[in-house]
Amino acid sequence: MILKNLAKPLPLQKLDAAIPRLLPQFPALSKMKDDAAKRQLGLTGEKKVNYFIDNLAQMYTILHDVYLRINGKSFQIDSLVIANHSISIVDTKNYKGTITFNTTLKQLTRDDGKLESGFEYPITQVDNQKFHLQNWLTQHNLAHIPVNCYIAIADPSTIVKVKGDEEEISKVVVHGAEIHNRILASDRDFGRKGAKKLQNYQIGKSVLRECREFDIDMLKAYGIQPSDILPGVICPDCGLRGMERVYNGWVCRKCKRFSRNAHIDIADYLLFNDVITNSKCMWFLGLPTRGTATRILKKSGLVYDEKHRCWRKK
Ligand SMILES: [Zn+2]
C-alpha cells in the first residue's frame, strides 16, 4: 500500500509562486530560477523512479518524501519501502550525461558533454539517511530491522562509471527501472536467512504519524519578505500578472484568455502569509468591491476566523 504520495514540495511551490511575483531587479531572482529548475528536475526524476517503486505497492508499504526528526536533527528520504523482512531507503538522482563515482576520493562528478561538475557524494548522503533512520527505528523499538540503501538513477540514458571499487557501487546504485526487482530480491534473501517478518503496515503508519513537511526559510535563503510578493491574478497561458476582473472571472489584457483561477492566486498569497483578510484579498486580486472579495473567499475553501476577522487554511 502507498501510505504517502509524492506531492510538489513546499520550497518548490514557494519558488514557483514567488518568481512571477517579484520585481525583475530582485537581487536573488536568478538564483531562485536556478534553484526552482533544479528542484523541478529532482521532482521529475522522483516521479519517474516512483513509477517503478510503486510496482511493490501490492506487497509492501511505501512512503514517498519522508521527512523525520530524531535527536533534534531532521532528515529526508525520497522513498521508504517497508518490505516483509527489511526496509529500503531509495534516493533518486536525476543527472544528464555521464556520472562517475570515485570510491577512493568519495566524489561524484558529472560530465554533460560541455562541462564537468562535482556533487556531494551520494553514497555518503544515503549512509547518513540510514544512520538517522536506524536511530529513529531504535527509538521506536524497531532496532532489529535490516536497512538497505539504494541510489536510483532516474534517467535511463545516464551513463554510470566507477573509478575504484565497482562492486561497492553496484550494490547501491541502480537504474530506476530495476529498483523494484532489487528490493524484492534483497528482501526475499533476508527472509531466506531467517529475518523476522515485519508488520510493515503498522511500521508505515508510525512513520507517517511523525512525518513533517520540509520547508525552507525564504527570507534567509533569498531575502524575500512577504511584502516583496506583488499582487495580481496571473494569466495561466502567457504568465502576465494583473488579469482584469470581469463578471465571474478574469481576462488577460495581453492574450485575452478568460480564467476563474483566483483560488490559485489566493493559495500563492497564503504561501507567504498565514492568513488573508478581505482588504488584502481585494488588493492581491485587484478587486473593486468588498462584496466580490467575500464571495471569492467563501468559494475558496478557506475557513473564516470570526475572532480575528480573517481567512485561513483548514
Ligand atoms: Zn495571457
Short mmCIF file of C-alpha atoms and ligand atoms in Angstrom, two decimals:
data_model
loop_
_atom_site.label_atom_id
_atom_site.label_comp_id
_atom_site.label_asym_id
_atom_site.label_seq_id
_atom_site.Cartn_x
_atom_site.Cartn_y
_atom_site.Cartn_z
CA MET A 1 0.00 0.00 0.00
CA ILE A 2 1.19 3.54 -0.70
CA LEU A 3 0.76 5.44 2.58
CA LYS A 4 2.27 8.69 1.39
CA ASN A 5 2.42 10.01 -2.14
CA LEU A 6 4.87 12.48 -3.59
CA ALA A 7 3.44 15.99 -3.74
CA LYS A 8 5.04 19.15 -5.07
CA PRO A 9 7.37 20.12 -2.20
CA LEU A 10 6.68 23.36 -0.33
CA PRO A 11 10.01 25.04 -1.29
CA LEU A 12 9.23 24.50 -4.99
CA GLN A 13 5.65 25.72 -4.50
CA LYS A 14 7.03 28.87 -2.90
CA LEU A 15 9.65 29.42 -5.60
CA ASP A 16 7.10 28.94 -8.40
CA ALA A 17 4.67 31.31 -6.67
CA ALA A 18 7.29 33.97 -5.90
CA ILE A 19 9.26 34.10 -9.18
CA PRO A 20 6.49 35.68 -11.32
CA ARG A 21 5.55 37.99 -8.43
CA LEU A 22 8.92 39.65 -7.79
CA LEU A 23 10.29 42.75 -9.43
CA PRO A 24 12.65 41.83 -12.33
CA GLN A 25 15.54 43.51 -10.47
CA PHE A 26 15.03 41.49 -7.27
CA PRO A 27 18.60 40.52 -6.26
CA ALA A 28 18.10 36.77 -5.76
CA LEU A 29 15.81 36.25 -8.76
CA SER A 30 18.28 34.42 -10.99
CA LYS A 31 19.41 32.17 -8.13
CA MET A 32 15.77 31.41 -7.39
CA LYS A 33 15.14 30.48 -11.04
CA ASP A 34 18.17 28.14 -10.97
CA ASP A 35 17.02 26.55 -7.71
CA ALA A 36 13.47 26.11 -8.98
CA ALA A 37 14.79 24.40 -12.14
CA LYS A 38 16.98 22.06 -10.04
CA ARG A 39 14.10 21.21 -7.72
CA GLN A 40 11.80 20.61 -10.68
CA LEU A 41 14.38 18.29 -12.24
CA GLY A 42 14.62 16.40 -8.95
CA LEU A 43 10.84 16.12 -8.71
CA THR A 44 10.57 14.84 -12.29
CA GLY A 45 13.26 12.24 -11.51
CA GLU A 46 11.47 11.10 -8.38
CA LYS A 47 8.20 10.69 -10.27
CA LYS A 48 9.97 8.51 -12.87
CA VAL A 49 11.53 6.28 -10.21
CA ASN A 50 8.34 6.11 -8.12
CA TYR A 51 6.57 4.61 -11.12
CA PHE A 52 8.81 1.55 -10.67
CA ILE A 53 8.87 1.55 -6.85
CA ASP A 54 5.06 1.58 -6.85
CA ASN A 55 5.12 -1.86 -8.53
CA LEU A 56 5.72 -3.11 -4.98
CA ALA A 57 2.60 -1.45 -3.54
CA GLN A 58 0.58 -4.69 -3.50
CA MET A 59 3.13 -6.46 -1.32
CA TYR A 60 4.86 -3.82 0.75
CA THR A 61 4.21 -0.48 2.45
CA ILE A 62 5.57 2.56 0.61
CA LEU A 63 6.02 6.17 1.72
CA HIS A 64 7.34 8.85 -0.62
CA ASP A 65 9.02 12.05 0.52
CA VAL A 66 9.58 11.17 4.16
CA TYR A 67 10.84 13.89 6.47
CA LEU A 68 11.52 12.90 10.08
CA ARG A 69 13.21 14.34 13.11
CA ILE A 70 15.45 12.48 15.52
CA ASN A 71 17.57 13.86 18.38
CA GLY A 72 16.94 17.41 17.17
CA LYS A 73 18.08 16.62 13.62
CA SER A 74 15.86 16.35 10.58
CA PHE A 75 16.43 14.01 7.68
CA GLN A 76 14.69 13.49 4.38
CA ILE A 77 14.24 10.29 2.41
CA ASP A 78 12.90 10.26 -1.16
CA SER A 79 11.18 6.88 -0.77
CA LEU A 80 10.91 4.38 2.04
CA VAL A 81 9.87 0.81 1.21
CA ILE A 82 8.90 -1.26 4.23
CA ALA A 83 9.04 -4.81 2.96
CA ASN A 84 8.38 -8.16 4.68
CA HIS A 85 11.79 -8.52 6.31
CA SER A 86 13.68 -5.29 5.65
CA ILE A 87 13.38 -1.59 4.96
CA SER A 88 14.84 0.11 1.88
CA ILE A 89 15.78 3.74 1.51
CA VAL A 90 15.70 4.98 -2.08
CA ASP A 91 17.39 8.24 -3.01
CA THR A 92 16.74 9.41 -6.56
CA LYS A 93 19.26 11.23 -8.72
CA ASN A 94 18.38 12.85 -11.99
CA TYR A 95 21.54 13.60 -13.98
CA LYS A 96 22.09 14.08 -17.68
CA GLY A 97 25.25 12.74 -19.30
CA THR A 98 27.92 10.62 -17.63
CA ILE A 99 28.37 10.38 -13.87
CA THR A 100 31.47 8.98 -12.25
CA PHE A 101 31.64 7.65 -8.71
CA ASN A 102 35.16 7.81 -7.31
CA THR A 103 35.22 5.36 -4.40
CA THR A 104 38.67 6.42 -3.17
CA LEU A 105 38.11 10.18 -3.14
CA LYS A 106 34.40 9.76 -2.26
CA GLN A 107 33.46 12.13 -5.01
CA LEU A 108 30.84 12.28 -7.74
CA THR A 109 31.46 14.11 -10.98
CA ARG A 110 29.09 14.68 -13.84
CA ASP A 111 30.08 15.34 -17.43
CA ASP A 112 27.22 16.63 -19.57
CA GLY A 113 29.35 16.88 -22.70
CA LYS A 114 30.18 20.55 -22.14
CA LEU A 115 31.15 20.87 -18.51
CA GLU A 116 32.43 18.66 -15.72
CA SER A 117 30.95 19.45 -12.31
CA GLY A 118 31.27 17.96 -8.84
CA PHE A 119 28.45 16.95 -6.48
CA GLU A 120 28.05 15.82 -2.91
CA TYR A 121 28.89 12.10 -2.75
CA PRO A 122 25.51 10.28 -2.90
CA ILE A 123 26.85 7.24 -1.01
CA THR A 124 27.70 9.44 1.99
CA GLN A 125 24.22 11.03 1.73
CA VAL A 126 22.38 7.69 1.86
CA ASP A 127 24.69 6.41 4.61
CA ASN A 128 23.68 9.46 6.68
CA GLN A 129 20.00 8.82 5.96
CA LYS A 130 20.48 5.19 7.04
CA PHE A 131 22.21 6.29 10.26
CA HIS A 132 19.34 8.63 11.16
CA LEU A 133 16.68 6.09 10.19
CA GLN A 134 18.34 3.42 12.34
CA ASN A 135 18.31 5.83 15.28
CA TRP A 136 14.65 6.53 14.64
CA LEU A 137 13.89 2.79 14.49
CA THR A 138 15.84 2.20 17.73
CA GLN A 139 13.79 4.87 19.45
CA HIS A 140 10.64 3.06 18.30
CA ASN A 141 11.88 -0.37 19.48
CA LEU A 142 12.47 -1.49 15.91
CA ALA A 143 16.27 -1.67 16.02
CA HIS A 144 16.32 -5.26 14.73
CA ILE A 145 15.14 -4.33 11.21
CA PRO A 146 17.76 -4.53 8.46
CA VAL A 147 18.03 -1.32 6.40
CA ASN A 148 19.17 -1.20 2.76
CA CYS A 149 20.11 1.90 0.78
CA TYR A 150 19.75 2.48 -2.94
CA ILE A 151 20.58 5.34 -5.22
CA ALA A 152 18.17 5.21 -8.15
CA ILE A 153 19.26 6.84 -11.39
CA ALA A 154 16.10 8.36 -12.86
CA ASP A 155 17.18 8.98 -16.45
CA PRO A 156 17.78 5.72 -18.36
CA SER A 157 20.27 7.49 -20.64
CA THR A 158 22.59 8.46 -17.76
CA ILE A 159 25.88 6.59 -18.08
CA VAL A 160 27.27 5.43 -14.75
CA LYS A 161 31.03 4.99 -14.43
CA VAL A 162 33.12 3.96 -11.45
CA LYS A 163 36.68 4.84 -10.53
CA GLY A 164 37.76 2.33 -7.92
CA ASP A 165 35.57 -0.34 -6.35
CA GLU A 166 32.88 -1.16 -8.92
CA GLU A 167 31.29 -3.85 -6.77
CA GLU A 168 30.76 -1.42 -3.88
CA ILE A 169 28.88 0.96 -6.19
CA SER A 170 26.88 -1.76 -7.96
CA LYS A 171 25.40 -2.84 -4.61
CA VAL A 172 23.87 0.59 -4.08
CA VAL A 173 23.48 2.39 -7.42
CA VAL A 174 20.63 1.10 -9.60
CA HIS A 175 18.90 2.35 -12.74
CA GLY A 176 15.33 3.38 -11.85
CA ALA A 177 13.68 0.67 -13.95
CA GLU A 178 15.48 -2.03 -11.91
CA ILE A 179 14.77 -0.67 -8.43
CA HIS A 180 11.72 -2.82 -7.58
CA ASN A 181 13.49 -6.03 -8.67
CA ARG A 182 16.49 -5.22 -6.49
CA ILE A 183 14.35 -4.50 -3.42
CA LEU A 184 12.29 -7.64 -3.99
CA ALA A 185 15.34 -9.89 -4.40
CA SER A 186 17.09 -8.46 -1.37
CA ASP A 187 14.02 -8.74 0.86
CA ARG A 188 13.47 -12.38 -0.17
CA ASP A 189 17.09 -13.03 0.66
CA PHE A 190 16.60 -11.61 4.17
CA GLY A 191 13.56 -13.90 4.51
CA ARG A 192 15.53 -16.97 3.49
CA LYS A 193 18.21 -16.09 6.04
CA GLY A 194 15.52 -16.09 8.74
CA ALA A 195 14.90 -12.37 9.29
CA LYS A 196 11.77 -11.68 11.34
CA LYS A 197 8.52 -10.98 9.45
CA LEU A 198 7.63 -7.30 9.79
CA GLN A 199 4.29 -5.67 10.46
CA ASN A 200 5.05 -3.39 7.52
CA TYR A 201 1.72 -1.54 7.52
CA GLN A 202 1.93 -0.71 11.25
CA ILE A 203 5.53 0.47 10.91
CA GLY A 204 4.48 2.60 7.94
CA LYS A 205 1.69 4.17 10.00
CA SER A 206 4.17 5.06 12.78
CA VAL A 207 6.46 6.73 10.22
CA LEU A 208 3.51 8.59 8.68
CA ARG A 209 2.37 9.89 12.08
CA GLU A 210 5.75 11.53 12.62
CA CYS A 211 6.28 12.82 9.08
CA ARG A 212 6.73 16.57 8.86
CA GLU A 213 6.65 18.82 5.86
CA PHE A 214 10.01 20.03 4.64
CA ASP A 215 10.17 23.79 4.19
CA ILE A 216 12.78 26.50 3.72
CA ASP A 217 13.03 29.95 5.25
CA MET A 218 12.55 32.16 2.18
CA LEU A 219 13.81 35.24 3.99
CA LYS A 220 17.04 33.51 4.97
CA ALA A 221 17.52 31.71 1.66
CA TYR A 222 16.65 34.53 -0.75
CA GLY A 223 15.90 37.61 1.34
CA ILE A 224 12.19 37.60 0.46
CA GLN A 225 9.78 39.49 2.67
CA PRO A 226 6.02 38.83 2.26
CA SER A 227 5.74 42.45 1.07
CA ASP A 228 8.01 41.64 -1.92
CA ILE A 229 5.30 39.38 -3.33
CA LEU A 230 3.45 41.57 -5.84
CA PRO A 231 -0.33 41.38 -6.34
CA GLY A 232 -2.37 40.50 -9.40
CA VAL A 233 -4.04 37.44 -10.89
CA ILE A 234 -1.56 35.62 -13.14
CA CYS A 235 -2.63 34.53 -16.62
CA PRO A 236 -2.34 30.72 -16.87
CA ASP A 237 -1.45 30.98 -20.56
CA CYS A 238 1.01 33.82 -21.02
CA GLY A 239 2.04 34.39 -17.40
CA LEU A 240 1.13 38.10 -17.37
CA ARG A 241 0.45 39.37 -13.85
CA GLY A 242 -2.64 41.54 -13.37
CA MET A 243 -5.57 39.99 -15.23
CA GLU A 244 -8.62 42.22 -15.39
CA ARG A 245 -11.72 41.45 -13.36
CA VAL A 246 -14.81 40.75 -15.47
CA TYR A 247 -18.12 39.17 -14.50
CA ASN A 248 -17.38 35.79 -12.87
CA GLY A 249 -13.69 35.71 -13.73
CA TRP A 250 -10.64 37.42 -15.15
CA VAL A 251 -9.45 38.29 -18.65
CA CYS A 252 -5.82 38.65 -19.71
CA ARG A 253 -5.02 42.06 -21.18
CA LYS A 254 -2.37 40.53 -23.42
CA CYS A 255 -3.66 37.18 -24.71
CA LYS A 256 -7.40 37.62 -23.93
CA ARG A 257 -7.55 34.33 -22.03
CA PHE A 258 -10.55 34.03 -19.68
CA SER A 259 -9.93 32.35 -16.35
CA ARG A 260 -11.56 31.70 -12.98
CA ASN A 261 -8.29 30.81 -11.26
CA ALA A 262 -8.42 33.24 -8.30
CA HIS A 263 -8.11 30.35 -5.81
CA ILE A 264 -4.61 29.62 -7.21
CA ASP A 265 -3.57 33.23 -6.60
CA ILE A 266 -5.04 33.19 -3.07
CA ALA A 267 -3.01 30.00 -2.45
CA ASP A 268 0.11 31.90 -3.64
CA TYR A 269 -0.63 34.64 -1.11
CA LEU A 270 -1.07 32.10 1.68
CA LEU A 271 2.33 30.54 0.98
CA PHE A 272 3.89 33.74 2.31
CA ASN A 273 1.24 34.82 4.84
CA ASP A 274 -0.63 32.81 7.47
CA VAL A 275 -4.00 34.47 6.88
CA ILE A 276 -5.79 36.66 4.34
CA THR A 277 -8.23 39.47 5.17
CA ASN A 278 -10.95 40.84 2.94
CA SER A 279 -8.97 44.01 2.19
CA LYS A 280 -5.74 42.06 1.45
CA CYS A 281 -7.76 39.85 -0.90
CA MET A 282 -9.10 42.96 -2.71
CA TRP A 283 -5.56 44.29 -3.04
CA PHE A 284 -4.00 40.99 -4.10
CA LEU A 285 -6.60 40.08 -6.73
CA GLY A 286 -7.26 43.68 -7.81
CA LEU A 287 -10.95 43.65 -6.87
CA PRO A 288 -13.15 46.74 -6.86
CA THR A 289 -15.53 45.82 -4.00
CA ARG A 290 -15.52 44.06 -0.64
CA GLY A 291 -18.55 42.01 -1.72
CA THR A 292 -16.67 40.39 -4.61
CA ALA A 293 -13.75 39.57 -2.31
CA THR A 294 -16.10 37.97 0.24
CA ARG A 295 -17.78 35.88 -2.49
CA ILE A 296 -14.41 34.65 -3.79
CA LEU A 297 -13.08 33.91 -0.29
CA LYS A 298 -16.23 31.95 0.57
CA LYS A 299 -15.74 29.79 -2.53
CA SER A 300 -12.00 29.31 -1.98
CA GLY A 301 -12.25 26.51 0.58
CA LEU A 302 -10.76 28.63 3.37
CA VAL A 303 -12.28 28.95 6.82
CA TYR A 304 -13.32 32.25 8.36
CA ASP A 305 -11.79 33.16 11.71
CA GLU A 306 -14.55 35.21 13.36
CA LYS A 307 -12.36 36.48 16.18
CA HIS A 308 -9.51 37.83 14.01
CA ARG A 309 -11.74 38.69 11.03
CA CYS A 310 -9.58 36.84 8.52
CA TRP A 311 -9.49 33.67 6.44
CA ARG A 312 -7.08 30.78 6.84
CA LYS A 313 -6.43 27.28 5.50
CA LYS A 314 -8.38 24.43 7.08
ZN ZN B 1 -2.39 35.92 -21.01
#
